[in-house]
Short mmCIF file of C-alpha atoms and ligand atoms in Angstrom, two decimals:
data_model
loop_
_atom_site.label_atom_id
_atom_site.label_comp_id
_atom_site.label_asym_id
_atom_site.label_seq_id
_atom_site.Cartn_x
_atom_site.Cartn_y
_atom_site.Cartn_z
CA MET W 1 19.72 -26.52 7.92
CA ILE W 2 19.58 -24.51 4.67
CA LYS W 3 20.25 -26.61 1.59
CA ALA W 4 23.42 -25.81 -0.36
CA PHE W 5 24.30 -26.52 -3.99
CA PRO W 6 28.07 -27.17 -3.86
CA GLY W 7 29.82 -26.92 -7.20
CA LYS W 8 27.19 -24.75 -8.88
CA PRO W 9 28.85 -21.73 -10.52
CA GLU W 10 28.35 -18.28 -9.00
CA LEU W 11 28.03 -14.94 -10.77
CA THR W 12 31.42 -13.20 -10.40
CA ASP W 13 31.86 -9.48 -9.81
CA SER W 14 32.85 -8.88 -13.42
CA GLU W 15 29.81 -10.84 -14.61
CA VAL W 16 27.64 -8.66 -12.34
CA GLU W 17 29.06 -5.63 -14.17
CA GLU W 18 28.44 -7.21 -17.58
CA ALA W 19 24.86 -8.07 -16.63
CA LEU W 20 24.22 -4.56 -15.31
CA VAL W 21 25.64 -2.96 -18.44
CA ARG W 22 23.39 -5.16 -20.58
CA ALA W 23 20.34 -4.38 -18.44
CA THR W 24 20.88 -0.62 -18.30
CA GLU W 25 21.48 -0.48 -22.05
CA GLN W 26 18.17 -2.26 -22.60
CA VAL W 27 16.42 0.21 -20.27
CA ARG W 28 18.05 3.07 -22.21
CA ARG W 29 16.78 1.63 -25.50
CA ASN W 30 13.27 1.44 -24.02
CA LEU W 31 13.18 5.02 -22.69
CA PRO W 32 11.80 6.75 -25.83
CA LYS W 33 8.88 4.32 -26.06
CA PHE W 34 8.04 4.38 -22.34
CA THR W 35 8.66 7.98 -21.27
CA TYR W 36 5.07 9.19 -20.96
CA VAL W 37 3.40 5.78 -20.73
CA SER W 38 3.79 2.69 -18.58
CA GLN W 39 4.97 -0.80 -19.46
CA ASN W 40 2.44 -3.63 -19.53
CA HIS W 41 2.72 -6.21 -16.72
CA SER W 42 4.17 -8.79 -19.11
CA SER W 43 5.54 -9.02 -22.60
CA VAL W 44 3.62 -10.38 -25.56
CA ASN W 45 5.84 -12.66 -27.64
CA GLY W 46 8.84 -11.11 -25.89
CA PHE W 47 7.87 -7.44 -26.29
CA TYR W 48 6.21 -5.23 -23.70
CA PRO W 49 3.41 -3.15 -25.13
CA PRO W 50 2.81 0.28 -23.59
CA CYS W 51 -0.16 0.80 -21.26
CA ASP W 52 -1.75 3.51 -19.13
CA ASN W 53 -0.60 3.89 -15.55
CA ASN W 54 -3.47 1.78 -14.20
CA GLN W 55 -2.02 -1.69 -13.47
CA TRP W 56 -0.60 -2.95 -10.15
CA THR W 57 2.73 -3.48 -11.85
CA CYS W 58 3.41 0.00 -13.22
CA GLY W 59 5.96 0.85 -10.49
CA PHE W 60 8.55 -1.63 -11.73
CA TRP W 61 9.48 0.14 -14.94
CA PRO W 62 10.32 3.42 -13.09
CA GLY W 63 12.19 1.25 -10.57
CA GLU W 64 14.34 -0.07 -13.41
CA ILE W 65 14.96 3.49 -14.57
CA TRP W 66 16.06 4.51 -11.06
CA LEU W 67 18.39 1.51 -10.81
CA SER W 68 19.85 2.47 -14.19
CA TYR W 69 20.35 5.98 -12.89
CA GLU W 70 22.14 4.63 -9.83
CA TYR W 71 24.41 2.43 -11.95
CA THR W 72 25.29 4.94 -14.66
CA GLY W 73 24.79 8.33 -12.98
CA ASP W 74 23.36 9.45 -16.35
CA ASP W 75 20.83 12.27 -15.94
CA ILE W 76 18.70 10.98 -18.81
CA PHE W 77 17.45 8.27 -16.43
CA ARG W 78 16.77 10.72 -13.62
CA TYR W 79 14.84 12.94 -16.02
CA ALA W 80 12.73 10.05 -17.34
CA ALA W 81 12.03 8.61 -13.88
CA LEU W 82 10.84 12.00 -12.61
CA ILE W 83 8.35 12.14 -15.50
CA GLN W 84 7.00 8.82 -14.22
CA VAL W 85 6.71 10.32 -10.72
CA GLU W 86 4.37 13.01 -12.10
CA SER W 87 2.17 10.25 -13.46
CA PHE W 88 2.15 8.43 -10.11
CA LEU W 89 1.18 11.58 -8.24
CA HIS W 90 -1.64 12.12 -10.73
CA ARG W 91 -2.75 8.51 -10.27
CA ILE W 92 -3.04 8.64 -6.48
CA GLU W 93 -4.50 12.17 -6.39
CA ASN W 94 -7.18 11.15 -8.86
CA HIS W 95 -7.73 7.74 -7.30
CA ILE W 96 -7.07 5.83 -10.54
CA GLU W 97 -7.15 2.05 -9.95
CA VAL W 98 -5.94 2.24 -6.35
CA ASP W 99 -8.72 0.34 -4.59
CA HIS W 100 -6.45 -2.61 -3.81
CA HIS W 101 -3.46 -3.29 -1.59
CA ASP W 102 -0.63 -2.96 -4.13
CA MET W 103 0.39 0.52 -3.07
CA GLY W 104 3.91 -0.64 -2.11
CA PHE W 105 4.55 -2.38 -5.42
CA LEU W 106 3.43 0.80 -7.15
CA TYR W 107 4.90 3.55 -5.01
CA SER W 108 8.11 2.17 -3.46
CA PRO W 109 10.21 1.63 -6.63
CA SER W 110 8.83 4.78 -8.30
CA CYS W 111 8.18 7.48 -5.70
CA VAL W 112 10.01 6.39 -2.52
CA ALA W 113 13.02 5.84 -4.82
CA ALA W 114 12.60 9.34 -6.25
CA TYR W 115 12.50 10.86 -2.79
CA LYS W 116 15.51 8.90 -1.55
CA LEU W 117 17.64 9.54 -4.62
CA THR W 118 16.71 13.13 -5.46
CA GLY W 119 14.72 14.50 -2.52
CA SER W 120 11.68 14.78 -4.84
CA GLU W 121 8.84 16.35 -2.82
CA LYS W 122 6.33 15.09 -5.37
CA GLY W 123 7.62 11.57 -4.90
CA LYS W 124 7.34 11.92 -1.13
CA LYS W 125 3.83 13.34 -1.32
CA ALA W 126 2.62 10.64 -3.72
CA ALA W 127 4.09 7.84 -1.60
CA ILE W 128 2.54 9.17 1.63
CA LEU W 129 -0.85 9.44 -0.11
CA ALA W 130 -0.38 5.83 -1.26
CA ALA W 131 0.38 4.74 2.32
CA ASP W 132 -2.80 6.56 3.44
CA GLN W 133 -4.73 4.67 0.77
CA LEU W 134 -3.20 1.34 1.83
CA ILE W 135 -4.19 1.69 5.48
CA THR W 136 -7.84 2.21 4.47
CA ARG W 137 -7.76 -1.50 3.61
CA PHE W 138 -6.88 -2.61 7.13
CA GLN W 139 -9.53 -4.85 8.64
CA PRO W 140 -9.45 -4.73 12.47
CA LYS W 141 -11.53 -7.91 12.52
CA GLY W 142 -8.79 -10.39 11.69
CA GLU W 143 -6.06 -7.68 11.60
CA PHE W 144 -5.02 -7.74 7.95
CA LEU W 145 -4.85 -5.59 4.84
CA GLN W 146 -7.59 -6.76 2.50
CA ALA W 147 -6.05 -7.50 -0.88
CA TRP W 148 -8.74 -6.98 -3.43
CA GLY W 149 -12.38 -6.12 -3.97
CA LYS W 150 -15.05 -4.36 -1.99
CA LEU W 151 -13.97 -3.75 1.59
CA GLY W 152 -15.59 -6.16 4.03
CA ALA W 153 -17.28 -8.35 1.39
CA LYS W 154 -17.24 -12.01 2.49
CA GLU W 155 -15.99 -13.28 -0.88
CA ASN W 156 -13.07 -10.85 -0.69
CA TYR W 157 -12.31 -10.99 3.03
CA ARG W 158 -8.73 -12.15 2.57
CA TYR W 159 -5.12 -11.10 2.39
CA ILE W 160 -2.37 -12.54 0.19
CA ILE W 161 1.26 -13.33 0.93
CA ASP W 162 2.41 -10.89 -1.78
CA CYS W 163 1.35 -8.05 0.53
CA LEU W 164 4.55 -8.48 2.53
CA LEU W 165 6.12 -6.32 -0.19
CA ASN W 166 3.46 -3.62 0.20
CA VAL W 167 3.99 -3.32 3.94
CA PRO W 168 7.46 -1.68 3.78
CA LEU W 169 5.76 1.44 2.37
CA LEU W 170 4.03 1.75 5.74
CA HIS W 171 7.31 1.49 7.66
CA TRP W 172 8.75 4.18 5.40
CA ALA W 173 5.67 6.39 5.89
CA SER W 174 6.06 6.21 9.67
CA GLU W 175 9.74 7.06 9.35
CA VAL W 176 9.15 10.19 7.24
CA THR W 177 5.97 11.46 8.90
CA GLY W 178 6.75 10.47 12.50
CA ASP W 179 3.22 9.04 12.67
CA GLU W 180 3.20 5.55 14.19
CA LYS W 181 -0.20 4.57 12.76
CA TYR W 182 1.35 3.18 9.56
CA ARG W 183 3.91 1.05 11.40
CA ASP W 184 1.29 -0.24 13.80
CA ILE W 185 -0.81 -1.56 10.91
CA ALA W 186 2.29 -2.96 9.19
CA LEU W 187 3.18 -4.96 12.30
CA ARG W 188 -0.35 -6.19 12.89
CA HIS W 189 -0.77 -7.35 9.29
CA THR W 190 2.63 -9.08 9.32
CA ALA W 191 1.77 -10.89 12.56
CA THR W 192 -1.43 -12.24 10.96
CA CYS W 193 0.46 -13.34 7.86
CA LEU W 194 3.04 -15.09 10.01
CA LYS W 195 0.34 -16.95 11.91
CA TYR W 196 -1.69 -18.30 9.00
CA SER W 197 0.15 -18.16 5.67
CA ILE W 198 2.88 -20.71 6.43
CA ARG W 199 1.81 -24.35 6.49
CA PRO W 200 3.39 -26.92 8.84
CA ASP W 201 5.67 -28.15 6.01
CA ASN W 202 6.85 -24.52 5.47
CA SER W 203 5.16 -24.11 2.13
CA THR W 204 2.81 -21.12 1.88
CA TYR W 205 -0.77 -20.35 0.97
CA HIS W 206 -1.14 -17.73 -1.71
CA THR W 207 -4.30 -16.22 -0.21
CA PHE W 208 -5.94 -16.58 3.19
CA PHE W 209 -9.59 -15.91 4.05
CA MET W 210 -10.73 -14.63 7.42
CA ASN W 211 -14.20 -14.70 8.90
CA PRO W 212 -15.72 -11.21 8.47
CA GLU W 213 -18.02 -11.60 11.50
CA THR W 214 -15.52 -12.91 14.04
CA GLY W 215 -12.10 -12.15 12.49
CA ALA W 216 -11.13 -15.81 12.99
CA PRO W 217 -8.93 -17.54 10.42
CA ASP W 218 -11.04 -19.34 7.85
CA HIS W 219 -9.09 -21.07 5.11
CA GLY W 220 -6.19 -20.80 2.69
CA ALA W 221 -6.78 -20.85 -1.06
CA THR W 222 -4.82 -20.19 -4.18
CA CYS W 223 -5.45 -17.77 -6.98
CA GLN W 224 -2.34 -17.99 -9.17
CA GLY W 225 -0.93 -21.29 -7.89
CA TYR W 226 -1.71 -24.73 -9.27
CA ARG W 227 -4.01 -25.90 -6.47
CA ASP W 228 -5.16 -24.72 -3.04
CA ASP W 229 -2.75 -27.12 -1.35
CA SER W 230 0.29 -26.50 -3.58
CA ALA W 231 2.91 -23.78 -3.22
CA TRP W 232 2.81 -21.14 -5.94
CA ALA W 233 6.47 -20.38 -6.65
CA ARG W 234 6.12 -16.61 -6.55
CA GLY W 235 4.00 -16.70 -3.41
CA GLN W 236 6.82 -18.62 -1.72
CA ALA W 237 9.30 -16.08 -3.13
CA TRP W 238 7.26 -13.15 -1.77
CA GLY W 239 7.36 -15.01 1.56
CA VAL W 240 11.18 -15.23 1.45
CA TYR W 241 11.80 -11.60 0.54
CA GLY W 242 8.86 -10.38 2.61
CA MET W 243 10.19 -12.01 5.77
CA ALA W 244 13.66 -10.54 5.15
CA LEU W 245 12.13 -7.06 4.80
CA SER W 246 9.96 -7.59 7.88
CA TYR W 247 13.12 -8.45 9.81
CA ARG W 248 14.84 -5.36 8.46
CA TYR W 249 12.14 -3.16 9.98
CA ASN W 250 11.58 -5.09 13.17
CA ARG W 251 14.10 -7.57 14.61
CA ASN W 252 11.45 -9.98 15.75
CA PRO W 253 13.20 -13.39 15.88
CA ALA W 254 9.98 -15.00 14.61
CA TYR W 255 10.55 -13.29 11.24
CA LEU W 256 14.06 -14.71 10.99
CA ASP W 257 12.77 -18.15 11.89
CA ALA W 258 10.00 -17.87 9.27
CA PHE W 259 12.52 -16.65 6.69
CA ARG W 260 14.66 -19.73 7.26
CA ARG W 261 11.67 -22.07 7.02
CA VAL W 262 10.12 -20.67 3.84
CA THR W 263 13.55 -20.44 2.20
CA GLU W 264 14.30 -24.04 3.07
CA PHE W 265 11.07 -25.21 1.47
CA TYR W 266 11.71 -23.12 -1.65
CA LEU W 267 15.24 -24.52 -2.05
CA SER W 268 14.00 -28.08 -1.61
CA ARG W 269 11.76 -27.71 -4.67
CA LEU W 270 14.24 -26.26 -7.18
CA PRO W 271 15.18 -27.95 -10.43
CA GLU W 272 18.80 -28.41 -11.53
CA ASP W 273 19.28 -24.82 -12.77
CA LEU W 274 17.85 -23.20 -9.59
CA VAL W 275 15.02 -21.42 -11.44
CA PRO W 276 11.66 -22.76 -10.25
CA TYR W 277 8.71 -23.92 -12.23
CA TRP W 278 5.70 -21.62 -11.82
CA ASP W 279 4.37 -23.81 -9.01
CA LEU W 280 6.69 -25.73 -6.68
CA THR W 281 4.61 -28.86 -7.24
CA PHE W 282 6.59 -29.24 -10.45
CA MET W 283 10.29 -30.02 -10.31
CA SER W 284 11.29 -31.39 -13.70
CA GLY W 285 10.14 -31.86 -17.30
CA GLU W 286 9.43 -29.58 -20.20
CA GLU W 287 5.66 -29.28 -20.15
CA GLU W 288 5.29 -26.64 -17.40
CA PRO W 289 6.75 -23.11 -17.69
CA ARG W 290 9.24 -21.62 -15.25
CA ASP W 291 8.83 -18.46 -13.27
CA SER W 292 12.24 -16.80 -13.52
CA SER W 293 10.95 -13.79 -11.53
CA SER W 294 10.74 -15.95 -8.39
CA ALA W 295 14.48 -16.64 -8.60
CA SER W 296 15.29 -12.91 -8.70
CA ILE W 297 12.91 -12.14 -5.83
CA VAL W 298 14.44 -14.88 -3.68
CA ALA W 299 17.97 -13.68 -4.53
CA CYS W 300 17.00 -10.21 -3.22
CA GLY W 301 15.62 -11.75 -0.04
CA LEU W 302 18.77 -13.79 0.54
CA LEU W 303 20.99 -10.74 0.01
CA GLU W 304 18.87 -8.66 2.37
CA MET W 305 18.90 -11.26 5.14
CA ALA W 306 22.66 -11.78 4.71
CA LYS W 307 23.08 -8.34 6.33
CA TYR W 308 21.62 -9.43 9.65
CA VAL W 309 22.81 -12.98 10.34
CA GLU W 310 26.12 -14.45 11.53
CA PRO W 311 28.94 -14.51 8.93
CA GLN W 312 28.67 -18.21 8.07
CA GLU W 313 24.94 -18.08 7.45
CA ALA W 314 25.35 -14.82 5.52
CA GLU W 315 27.94 -16.47 3.29
CA THR W 316 25.53 -19.32 2.54
CA TYR W 317 22.87 -16.82 1.48
CA ARG W 318 25.25 -14.79 -0.68
CA THR W 319 26.53 -17.92 -2.40
CA LEU W 320 22.98 -19.09 -3.13
CA ALA W 321 22.05 -15.67 -4.54
CA ARG W 322 25.11 -15.61 -6.80
CA GLN W 323 24.34 -19.14 -8.03
CA MET W 324 20.74 -18.21 -8.86
CA LEU W 325 21.86 -15.05 -10.63
CA LYS W 326 24.49 -16.93 -12.62
CA SER W 327 21.77 -19.18 -13.97
CA LEU W 328 19.51 -16.20 -14.72
CA ALA W 329 22.25 -14.13 -16.38
CA ASP W 330 23.60 -17.02 -18.48
CA CYS W 331 20.41 -18.82 -19.50
CA TYR W 332 17.41 -16.50 -18.98
CA SER W 333 18.50 -12.91 -19.57
CA VAL W 334 17.85 -11.25 -22.91
CA LYS W 335 21.06 -11.00 -24.95
CA ASP W 336 19.70 -9.78 -28.26
CA PRO W 337 17.37 -6.74 -28.17
CA LYS W 338 15.95 -7.79 -31.52
CA THR W 339 14.29 -10.77 -29.80
CA SER W 340 12.79 -8.95 -26.79
CA ASN W 341 12.56 -5.51 -25.17
CA GLY W 342 12.58 -7.10 -21.69
CA LEU W 343 15.45 -8.13 -19.45
CA VAL W 344 14.64 -11.67 -18.32
CA LEU W 345 12.74 -14.36 -20.24
CA HIS W 346 10.60 -17.22 -18.92
CA GLY W 347 8.56 -15.50 -16.27
CA THR W 348 4.98 -16.55 -15.58
CA TYR W 349 2.34 -14.11 -14.40
CA SER W 350 -0.83 -16.24 -14.16
CA LYS W 351 -1.16 -19.75 -15.51
CA LYS W 352 -4.57 -21.37 -15.57
CA SER W 353 -4.79 -24.80 -13.99
CA PRO W 354 -7.80 -27.11 -13.59
CA TYR W 355 -7.94 -26.00 -9.94
CA ASN W 356 -7.18 -22.28 -9.79
CA THR W 357 -9.26 -19.16 -10.36
CA CYS W 358 -6.87 -16.92 -12.26
CA THR W 359 -7.12 -15.36 -15.69
CA PRO W 360 -4.32 -16.71 -17.88
CA GLU W 361 -1.82 -13.96 -18.67
CA GLY W 362 1.87 -13.58 -19.36
CA VAL W 363 2.84 -17.26 -19.43
CA ASP W 364 6.50 -17.87 -20.32
CA GLU W 365 7.13 -14.21 -21.00
CA CYS W 366 9.15 -11.35 -19.54
CA VAL W 367 7.32 -9.91 -16.53
CA SER W 368 7.94 -6.37 -15.33
CA TRP W 369 8.74 -7.31 -11.70
CA GLY W 370 11.03 -10.10 -12.95
CA ASP W 371 13.06 -7.50 -14.82
CA TYR W 372 13.02 -5.10 -11.86
CA PHE W 373 14.08 -7.64 -9.19
CA TYR W 374 16.81 -9.03 -11.47
CA MET W 375 18.28 -5.53 -11.66
CA GLU W 376 17.78 -5.01 -7.93
CA ALA W 377 19.63 -8.24 -7.12
CA LEU W 378 22.51 -7.29 -9.44
CA THR W 379 22.64 -3.82 -7.87
CA ARG W 380 22.80 -5.41 -4.41
CA LEU W 381 25.87 -7.37 -5.54
CA HIS W 382 27.42 -4.30 -7.11
CA LYS W 383 27.24 -1.99 -4.09
CA ASP W 384 25.82 -1.42 -0.62
CA TRP W 385 22.39 -0.46 -1.93
CA ASP W 386 19.95 1.80 -0.07
CA LEU W 387 16.59 0.06 -0.52
CA TYR W 388 13.51 1.56 -2.19
CA TRP W 389 11.38 -0.80 -0.03
N1 LIG M 1 1.34 -9.87 -6.79
C1 LIG M 1 0.85 -10.60 -7.89
C2 LIG M 1 1.86 -11.46 -8.54
O1 LIG M 1 2.93 -11.69 -7.99
O2 LIG M 1 1.58 -11.95 -9.63
#
């Protein structure tokens, strides 16, 4: 039974409009600075610096521009987003920082969006090349898309739960090319993730190692979470949205069941304002930062799954999403552009703990995917949105 939060306020339709106006105006203000460059993965003291198009996160800024275009219909956004598409085509054609699995995060909100919204042939070409690059990382021994590092190396023979958001690019590639090879790999990777990433208590492992000789499951471990046996908030959030997207592309009841289970665990670990701490181990107190981006990602997952379930369950999901977004819009979104050039404060990219292996970056800052998924969730409440994923 999914937990409910009776009495918590929900974002109303007029508040959705207000939040979208505020967000698109901030994107408009940022256009001159980020027309021919990308936005860094996270802000520094509230302000995103520019960067080259070489990070895994560079697709989110063009995604925000496309969402702004959808909301306003203003051609300035279309023009700016198509300049970003040129950069993404250049990146994949020249193989710039693409030896990892994040092709969906990069190419769905930038280039698939461009193709869907404008018929851009460059967007389509770039996104298909990205799908081709992604499938080179499929490991038949263990049946998974290897996340990072040298292909086949024992110390890198693992996938991560985040990849559930890269896999939709493969479903899209099969749809547009008619070639089933992408979908086949998508389904095989998702089946592996379903088998090993969810623990018996419905929390999730961030990363999971397989045995390179036999393909057998080896062990779960964290990278960005607090400890190997804790649940990194964003990993759980990728699980929620990832399972909803998996179900969108393939109505396997196991995906729906997994969606319900990972969502239930996530909800059981939320603090009073429904925005999680960076790891779900923490539930109260001031000393640990939040990860506001997880709340937006989960809201998107809930709104996606609401399309496929019975009306009562769908209503529960929509209510939860509106409650989370109310909290984000009222208490986390940027109101004064003089204080930040981002959209949503209090995200956490990578926080170092005594037990994890990550490089500390973007702690208690705006994070580019947090801004993007906040806008996506608002757009989903505003209209019947045709996904970029
Ligand atoms: N996919 C990496 C992250 O969520 O930080």
